[in-house]
Amino acid sequence: METQNKAEMDDIMSSFRQLQEKSAVNTKSFRVASMNEYLEKAKLLPPLVVLYPNIVLEGDLCIIFGQSGIGKTIFAMQVAREIAAKGKRVLYLDFEMSERQLALRYNTPNFPPTFFRAELRTDNAVDNVLTEIERAAVENHAEVLFIDNITALGQSLDKGMEAGTLMSSLNALKKEHGWTLIVLNHVPKRYSGAMPLSLEAIQGSAKLNQLVDDAIGLGVSSKDHSVVYVKQCKWRNGEMELYADHVALYERTKDEVGNLGFSFRDYGSERELLATETENGQGELRSSVASLHGQGYTQQQIADRLNISQSKVSRILKSQMA
Amino acid sequence: MYDFKSILATKAPKEKRGIKEIQSEDIGLHYSSVTDYLDAVVGYDKGMMSAIDRLIERYHLGATNEIVGEHRGSVLPRIDKNGRIAGGSVTHFDVSNGTVLKNSKLTDHLYQWYCYDYYKDDDVFFGEHTLRFMPVAVVREEKTALLGALADYPLHWLAVGYGRQLTRKMIDKLHGRQVILFPDESVDQEWELLFGTDVKVDKSFVKTDINRHLINRINKKGGCNA
């Protein structure tokens, strides 16, 4: 076929063929090369570094979203803590919690020494938060930045910058400095437990979808509010592990030194977690707990059998005793 | 011959006057020395002569009453991308070999032919109004562009126009497209010197005749998408 084409190609078309096969030309704004050149270059890239499995890859822009009060900060702090434990310098820009709230959640200062927290100083009016974020990160040699959260950050900006635009600016900074960037975001209340998690829940989602590499949604189980599930709503590099039928279930707990965190429980289906609980269902659960308790099962054993948290078993038993 | 709509168009300012479509029943009025030459080139093949009719419609080729060697003068308008006539020429061709016997400005004939005056733009190619996304071959003569269109290349053919000069503005219009200039020996040095750094200049047809090359292809292929 190729030979035949060559034979058919006369002077005029061969001249155009040369033009068509001309090397790519870079412009001021674009680096242009053949697909093969890009692929050859991509082969030389270092392998992807997983900073936190299924949540954060090195160099990515990741958004963690969920309804207010669900435990995004606790989850993000835990992720940040593990990343810092690997020796990465983590800067957690906290626009959300006061020192008192912090103390209520974490009793023991046992975080890795490379975990840094930043909060806006109230004694100094900030003209441009983005510039200040950049300065704080650069001067502290941060490699991984957490911004908690973009809504609060947006409110602290004078010009009322829209979240998508703000993310776009952050992304540019990320690329310039080679950071890994994790941004937390609230979603409207209508996404509280009844609707599947989706990036569409976030305002300006179309723009965000283009910008972010990974989007991690946090939802709460409608059966047990101390169980939070984690779902990958976008995962650019590699295969998705936490999808609708296979979300990761965590239970909010305090560890042995009194620090709040999430413990992994199991995998589950988002649909089952979203199922609306009827009065009957609630009653059945209560009687099942009572029955198992009467048979001498421990709270943890009951929790495991009924696929609820131990704290929920405890609450049900307490209410029955009352 | 001219409908009410086109008469109304003549009332518009010069730069806004559009050209009307040629009706198929009027096609015979548009036969001239250039189409007679092309008919001869294709050996009066029925299918190819229909393709030549489509060229007449596409390029708005016209004919004058003046006859040289039993053939009418060919109206070869240069039409801009907005469908406005920006100039052109009236040429009498030798039907046996395509050489130009007589060439005059379109101005002398335009009013009689199109019933209205036109605005002038020297930087419009012959064929520019049909320009789409295909790679572009630029040649000197209108006749060559018409032969190129008949030769069934996946290319767009533009002509500078017989006796006219290729300008910087014309080249700039093609910026970003795949463009190759195919000069003949009368313009090869000029085109190379002025535009060689911006676009590719293919000198394959300086010593050999591009028209002959195209005719050979037309006869070999025996078809076209004109």
XYZ file of C-alpha atoms in Angstrom:
548
model
C 0.000 0.000 0.000
C 2.793 2.355 1.032
C 4.779 1.467 -2.094
C 1.743 2.010 -4.208
C 1.181 5.421 -2.631
C 4.773 6.400 -3.301
C 4.470 5.313 -6.898
C 1.288 7.335 -7.305
C 2.734 10.414 -5.665
C 3.939 12.891 -8.263
C 6.185 15.923 -7.840
C 3.425 18.180 -6.572
C 2.189 15.834 -3.855
C 5.664 14.799 -2.759
C 6.427 18.468 -2.266
C 3.383 18.771 -0.028
C 4.314 15.547 1.729
C 7.649 17.111 2.743
C 5.760 20.140 4.032
C 3.377 17.945 5.966
C 6.211 16.038 7.570
C 8.075 19.154 8.649
C 9.280 19.203 12.239
C 7.143 20.917 14.835
C 7.817 24.515 15.801
C 7.549 25.843 19.335
C 5.702 29.079 19.947
C 5.811 31.544 22.785
C 3.071 29.722 24.665
C 3.256 26.140 23.415
C 5.891 23.469 23.287
C 5.043 21.481 20.179
C 6.577 18.121 19.309
C 5.505 14.906 17.657
C 3.553 12.423 19.738
C 6.454 9.995 19.489
C 8.916 12.555 20.816
C 6.611 13.177 23.749
C 6.356 9.462 24.411
C 10.128 8.988 24.234
C 10.547 11.838 26.681
C 7.810 10.488 28.936
C 9.665 7.164 29.156
C 12.532 8.957 30.848
C 10.296 10.380 33.566
C 10.741 8.989 37.063
C 8.027 6.536 38.159
C 4.950 7.858 39.933
C 5.489 8.237 43.646
C 2.525 7.381 45.790
C 2.510 9.704 48.774
C -0.729 8.265 50.155
C -2.318 5.268 48.438
C -5.341 6.130 46.307
C -5.351 9.714 47.558
C -2.159 11.620 46.725
C 0.456 11.106 44.025
C 3.589 13.209 44.041
C 3.322 16.293 41.845
C -0.458 16.098 41.514
C -3.083 18.688 42.221
C -5.651 16.896 44.339
C -8.964 18.130 45.622
C -10.593 16.563 48.670
C -14.241 17.490 48.923
C -17.265 16.689 50.994
C -20.050 18.253 52.991
C -19.264 20.459 55.916
C -18.540 18.711 59.238
C -17.892 15.324 57.696
C -14.268 15.153 58.783
C -12.365 16.445 55.758
C -9.832 18.192 57.947
C -9.297 15.130 60.131
C -8.832 13.012 57.012
C -6.518 15.529 55.351
C -4.486 15.927 58.538
C -4.060 12.173 58.644
C -2.961 12.050 55.007
C -0.611 14.981 55.597
C 0.799 13.316 58.656
C 1.624 10.109 56.791
C 3.230 12.043 53.966
C 5.331 13.990 56.461
C 6.294 10.724 58.142
C 7.884 9.702 54.841
C 10.232 12.659 55.197
C 8.430 15.146 52.948
C 8.196 18.709 54.166
C 4.464 19.314 54.465
C 2.917 22.728 54.935
C -0.694 22.603 56.099
C -2.247 26.002 55.413
C -5.106 26.091 57.852
C -7.793 28.683 57.174
C -10.334 26.658 59.113
C -9.383 25.734 62.644
C -8.419 27.817 65.644
C -5.723 26.658 68.017
C -8.410 25.734 70.559
C -10.232 23.520 68.025
C -6.891 21.981 67.203
C -6.246 21.151 70.838
C -9.677 19.539 71.141
C -8.864 17.169 68.310
C -5.250 16.412 69.055
C -4.152 15.786 72.622
C -0.595 14.746 71.986
C 1.987 16.628 69.896
C 3.383 13.550 68.173
C 3.312 14.725 64.561
C 6.398 14.177 62.391
C 8.889 17.075 62.592
C 8.457 17.814 58.877
C 4.738 18.547 59.333
C 4.228 22.323 59.504
C 1.015 24.207 60.027
C 0.400 27.770 58.861
C -2.409 30.081 59.818
C -3.033 33.646 58.757
C -1.713 36.197 61.200
C -4.485 38.445 62.385
C -2.131 41.333 63.148
C -1.137 41.808 59.555
C -3.550 42.703 56.787
C -2.955 40.523 53.749
C -3.226 42.117 50.326
C -2.682 39.028 48.264
C -3.155 35.658 49.938
C -1.755 33.765 46.962
C 1.506 35.668 47.079
C 1.676 35.041 50.803
C 1.005 31.309 50.345
C 3.808 31.180 47.812
C 6.150 33.038 50.149
C 5.312 30.832 53.141
C 5.825 27.666 51.085
C 9.043 28.820 49.447
C 10.623 30.146 52.650
C 9.751 26.925 54.454
C 10.989 24.745 51.595
C 7.643 22.983 51.464
C 7.222 20.083 49.078
C 3.609 19.203 49.798
C 0.963 21.854 50.459
C -2.459 21.324 51.969
C -4.939 24.199 51.719
C -7.840 23.874 54.119
C -10.010 25.042 52.584
C -10.475 26.856 49.337
C -13.822 28.327 50.390
C -12.302 29.939 53.464
C -9.375 31.086 51.398
C -11.749 32.581 48.846
C -13.521 34.495 51.572
C -10.259 35.917 52.797
C -9.563 37.376 49.383
C -10.666 40.947 48.845
C -11.673 40.567 45.243
C -14.084 37.694 45.773
C -12.117 35.486 43.438
C -14.088 32.477 42.229
C -12.813 29.051 43.395
C -11.955 27.868 39.874
C -9.854 30.939 39.150
C -8.161 30.609 42.497
C -7.348 26.972 41.782
C -5.994 27.923 38.408
C -3.583 30.382 40.037
C -2.591 27.797 42.643
C -1.987 25.264 39.921
C 0.354 27.656 38.140
C 2.291 28.120 41.386
C 2.375 24.361 41.904
C 3.890 23.829 38.487
C 6.415 26.588 38.979
C 7.678 25.224 42.283
C 7.139 21.510 41.733
C 4.818 21.157 44.701
C 2.245 18.513 45.402
C -0.945 20.395 46.175
C -3.974 19.165 48.078
C -6.941 21.462 48.354
C -9.997 20.906 50.517
C -13.409 22.088 49.419
C -16.919 22.099 50.847
C -19.870 20.983 48.792
C -23.466 22.183 49.215
C -25.660 20.532 51.854
C -27.824 18.793 49.245
C -24.916 16.404 48.755
C -25.262 15.227 52.326
C -25.707 11.515 52.291
C -28.454 11.192 49.696
C -26.594 11.789 46.446
C -23.558 9.916 45.120
C -20.327 11.858 45.362
C -19.346 13.577 42.166
C -17.052 16.385 41.158
C -20.152 18.149 39.852
C -21.024 18.941 43.459
C -18.343 21.595 43.499
C -19.096 25.059 42.235
C -17.254 25.737 38.982
C -16.777 21.977 38.538
C -16.178 22.165 34.780
C -13.155 24.357 35.285
C -11.970 22.387 38.310
C -12.289 19.145 36.396
C -9.817 20.457 33.850
C -7.408 21.649 36.509
C -7.241 18.878 39.047
C -5.409 15.606 38.616
C -7.287 13.820 41.347
C -10.600 14.442 43.076
C -11.352 12.556 46.269
C -14.855 12.704 47.681
C -15.754 12.088 51.315
C -19.268 11.038 52.221
C -20.936 9.881 55.370
C -22.791 6.617 55.784
C -26.497 7.204 56.277
C -26.602 4.102 58.533
C -23.852 5.245 60.807
C -22.639 8.809 60.937
C -19.282 7.873 62.412
C -18.480 5.925 59.241
C -17.060 7.982 56.438
C -16.458 6.637 52.987
C -13.830 7.765 50.516
C -14.329 7.644 46.760
C -12.054 8.602 43.891
C -14.131 10.832 41.638
C -11.197 11.582 39.362
C -7.865 9.812 39.195
C -5.735 10.901 36.301
C -2.694 8.694 36.650
C -3.509 5.033 36.843
C -6.445 2.825 37.545
C -9.190 3.899 39.919
C -9.310 1.760 43.047
C -12.024 3.492 45.026
C -15.075 3.655 42.765
C -18.802 3.651 43.509
C -19.025 -0.102 44.166
C -15.741 -0.192 46.031
C -15.413 2.798 48.337
C -13.114 2.745 51.359
C -14.864 2.863 54.722
C -13.260 4.622 57.651
C -14.375 5.067 61.208
C -13.664 8.248 63.084
C -11.767 7.334 66.234
C -9.291 8.698 68.731
C -6.031 6.828 68.978
C -4.349 5.662 72.180
C -2.835 9.117 72.787
C -6.118 10.928 72.237
C -5.561 12.192 68.733
C -8.495 12.148 66.334
C -8.208 10.190 63.122
C -9.811 7.670 60.818
C -9.266 3.923 61.009
C -9.806 1.862 57.901
C -12.710 -0.561 58.287
C -13.507 -2.169 54.979
C -14.638 -1.577 51.431
C -18.285 -1.085 50.556
C -20.788 0.099 48.018
C -21.726 3.771 47.949
C -25.296 2.882 46.989
C -25.779 0.899 50.179
C -24.298 3.691 52.250
C -26.666 6.189 50.682
C -29.735 4.004 51.245
C -32.417 5.879 53.130
C -32.971 4.358 56.506
C -36.592 3.746 57.401
C -38.072 3.783 60.882
C -38.467 0.006 60.564
C -34.838 -0.421 59.599
C -33.763 1.612 62.598
C -35.967 -0.473 64.889
C -34.613 -3.725 63.438
C -31.073 -2.551 64.008
C -31.826 -1.681 67.628
C -33.414 -5.064 68.320
C -30.536 -6.884 66.597
C -28.033 -5.042 68.764
C -30.027 -5.828 71.886
C -30.379 -9.460 70.922
C -26.665 -9.939 70.218
C -25.771 -8.076 73.403
C -28.090 -10.420 75.318
C -26.259 -13.369 73.820
C -23.009 -12.084 75.313
C -21.346 -10.647 72.223
C -18.904 -7.783 72.791
C -19.630 -4.364 71.282
C -16.907 -4.847 68.655
C -18.269 -8.267 67.686
C -21.774 -6.784 67.324
C -20.363 -3.945 65.233
C -18.582 -6.366 62.932
C -21.634 -8.564 62.491
C -24.014 -5.703 61.728
C -21.494 -3.675 59.672
C -21.773 -0.625 61.895
C -19.245 1.111 64.098
C -18.518 0.112 67.648
C -19.455 3.604 68.805
C -22.894 3.213 67.239
C -23.381 -0.093 69.089
C -22.374 1.675 72.260
C -24.860 4.536 71.638
C -27.722 2.128 70.920
C -27.046 0.133 74.051
C -26.775 3.293 76.163
C -30.094 4.615 74.827
C -31.768 1.276 75.603
C -30.428 1.302 79.129
C -31.697 4.841 79.585
C -30.603 37.108 -17.342
C -30.253 38.925 -14.029
C -32.844 38.426 -11.389
C -34.426 41.109 -9.300
C -32.261 40.215 -6.295
C -29.041 40.829 -8.161
C -30.359 44.114 -9.583
C -31.102 45.217 -6.044
C -27.555 44.237 -5.078
C -26.259 46.806 -7.536
C -27.801 49.512 -5.361
C -25.571 48.529 -2.451
C -22.267 50.308 -1.884
C -19.526 48.940 -4.114
C -17.746 47.088 -1.349
C -20.945 45.255 -0.363
C -22.138 44.027 -3.704
C -22.241 40.262 -3.787
C -22.023 38.015 -6.776
C -25.002 35.922 -7.787
C -25.032 32.203 -8.410
C -24.834 31.020 -11.991
C -27.980 29.106 -12.899
C -27.391 25.782 -14.625
C -29.708 26.746 -17.509
C -27.489 29.763 -18.159
C -24.234 27.815 -18.235
C -23.998 27.979 -22.022
C -23.697 31.741 -21.823
C -20.484 31.267 -19.851
C -18.567 29.154 -22.333
C -15.470 30.979 -23.520
C -11.970 30.374 -24.815
C -10.741 29.050 -21.428
C -13.523 26.475 -21.137
C -13.146 25.598 -24.813
C -9.446 25.021 -24.118
C -10.245 22.846 -21.081
C -12.801 20.877 -23.106
C -10.057 20.132 -25.617
C -7.652 19.143 -22.855
C -10.094 16.525 -21.518
C -10.726 15.207 -25.011
C -14.395 16.272 -24.854
C -15.069 13.566 -22.295
C -18.666 13.987 -21.169
C -17.994 13.531 -17.471
C -15.054 15.885 -17.529
C -17.014 18.511 -19.439
C -19.600 18.406 -16.649
C -16.739 18.961 -14.238
C -15.739 22.002 -16.297
C -19.310 23.303 -15.993
C -18.948 23.011 -12.224
C -15.697 24.978 -12.443
C -17.579 27.739 -14.273
C -20.075 27.879 -11.425
C -17.471 27.705 -8.713
C -15.107 30.303 -10.154
C -17.861 32.425 -11.727
C -16.205 32.266 -15.123
C -17.822 34.466 -17.727
C -17.633 35.162 -21.445
C -17.503 38.386 -23.440
C -19.076 39.040 -26.816
C -15.713 39.874 -28.288
C -14.478 36.939 -30.348
C -10.877 36.167 -31.186
C -10.210 33.122 -33.363
C -13.843 31.994 -33.124
C -13.808 31.934 -29.315
C -15.190 34.349 -26.791
C -13.044 36.203 -24.278
C -12.957 34.576 -20.825
C -13.982 36.610 -17.788
C -11.701 35.490 -14.941
C -12.862 37.307 -11.816
C -10.876 37.496 -8.605
C -13.421 37.116 -5.821
C -12.648 37.710 -2.168
C -13.655 35.424 0.679
C -16.832 37.440 1.189
C -17.941 36.766 -2.346
C -17.191 40.263 -3.687
C -15.468 40.791 -6.989
C -12.184 42.540 -6.286
C -10.842 42.538 -9.831
C -10.037 40.167 -12.621
C -9.180 39.994 -16.252
C -10.629 39.176 -19.632
C -8.414 36.809 -21.538
C -8.561 35.243 -24.954
C -6.809 31.872 -25.023
C -5.520 29.860 -27.907
C -7.775 26.830 -27.561
C -5.185 24.486 -29.041
C -2.420 25.140 -26.509
C -3.718 27.527 -23.853
C -1.430 30.429 -24.672
C -2.781 33.897 -24.093
C -3.752 35.712 -27.276
C -5.129 38.843 -25.701
C -5.508 40.098 -22.174
C -7.406 43.095 -20.922
C -8.652 44.403 -17.606
C -11.960 43.272 -16.276
C -12.970 46.904 -15.752
C -13.524 47.327 -19.438
C -16.083 44.530 -19.456
C -17.371 44.129 -15.978
C -20.367 46.383 -16.092
C -21.702 44.737 -19.230
C -21.124 41.304 -17.769
C -22.080 41.655 -14.153
C -24.267 44.764 -14.489
C -22.467 46.552 -11.710
C -19.219 48.147 -10.777
C -16.846 46.458 -8.337
C -14.500 47.411 -5.567
C -10.797 47.039 -6.195
C -8.393 44.949 -4.181
C -5.116 43.952 -5.787
C -4.331 41.476 -3.024
C -7.030 38.943 -3.847
C -6.110 35.633 -5.508
C -8.042 34.025 -8.288
C -9.915 31.249 -6.449
C -9.665 32.896 -3.041
C -13.427 32.796 -2.443
C -13.416 28.998 -2.513
C -10.535 28.632 -0.066
C -11.259 26.104 2.663
C -8.874 24.023 4.783
C -6.927 22.022 2.261
C -3.231 22.639 1.618
C -2.770 25.412 -0.902
C -0.833 25.404 -4.168
C -0.142 28.879 -5.532
C 0.483 29.269 -9.240
C 0.835 32.241 -11.545
C -1.927 31.767 -14.082
C -5.673 31.335 -13.680
C -5.614 28.632 -16.344
C -3.150 26.596 -14.240
C -5.371 26.878 -11.165
C -8.320 25.601 -13.213
C -6.257 22.703 -14.539
C -5.124 21.959 -10.978
C -8.742 21.884 -9.818
C -9.570 19.434 -12.614
C -6.566 17.249 -11.815
C -8.170 15.893 -8.647
C -5.452 16.715 -6.129
C -6.390 17.034 -2.460
C -5.214 20.626 -2.743
C -6.607 24.056 -3.134
C -5.373 25.966 -6.173
C -4.935 29.728 -6.140
C -3.600 31.862 -8.983
C -1.956 35.241 -8.698
C -3.371 36.177 -12.113
C -1.810 36.553 -15.519
C 0.448 39.620 -15.605
C -0.079 40.364 -11.915
C 2.317 40.327 -8.975
C 2.258 38.193 -5.861
C 2.179 40.567 -2.872
C 3.098 40.319 0.779
C -0.544 40.783 1.766
C -1.559 37.807 -0.364
C 1.055 35.621 1.292
C 0.081 36.842 4.744
C -3.503 35.719 4.144
C -2.258 32.145 3.859
C -0.347 32.236 7.119
C -0.818 29.036 9.095
C -1.808 26.902 6.112
C 0.345 24.400 4.279
C 1.327 26.478 1.282
C 3.669 25.817 -1.610
C 4.398 28.319 -4.365
C 4.910 26.789 -7.795
C 6.503 29.545 -9.882
C 7.244 29.321 -13.573
C 10.450 30.695 -15.016
C 9.048 34.227 -15.312
C 8.613 34.635 -11.535
C 10.772 32.017 -9.829
C 13.555 34.344 -8.694
C 11.148 37.042 -7.564
C 8.992 34.650 -5.509
C 12.039 32.949 -4.020
C 13.622 36.255 -3.057
C 10.509 37.876 -1.625
C 8.752 34.941 0.015
C 11.239 32.067 0.157
C 11.860 32.511 3.864
C 8.154 32.457 4.726
C 6.728 29.746 2.516
C 8.049 26.839 0.550
C 8.901 27.637 -3.065
C 8.984 24.543 -5.256
C 10.939 25.134 -8.405
C 10.080 21.811 -10.037
C 8.174 23.588 -12.763
C 10.567 26.336 -13.688
C 12.129 24.328 -16.464
C 9.168 22.040 -17.128
C 5.610 23.138 -17.799
C 3.251 22.683 -14.869
C 0.277 22.898 -17.222
C 1.563 19.934 -19.207
C 2.114 18.042 -15.937
C -1.457 18.713 -14.843
C -2.897 17.810 -18.242
C -1.038 14.497 -18.169
C -2.506 13.771 -14.778
C -6.011 14.715 -15.860
C -5.784 12.427 -18.870
C -4.236 9.630 -16.852
C -6.737 9.801 -14.023
C -9.721 10.584 -16.234
C -11.709 12.082 -13.395
C -11.917 14.940 -11.016
C -13.816 16.242 -8.059
C -14.191 19.783 -9.402
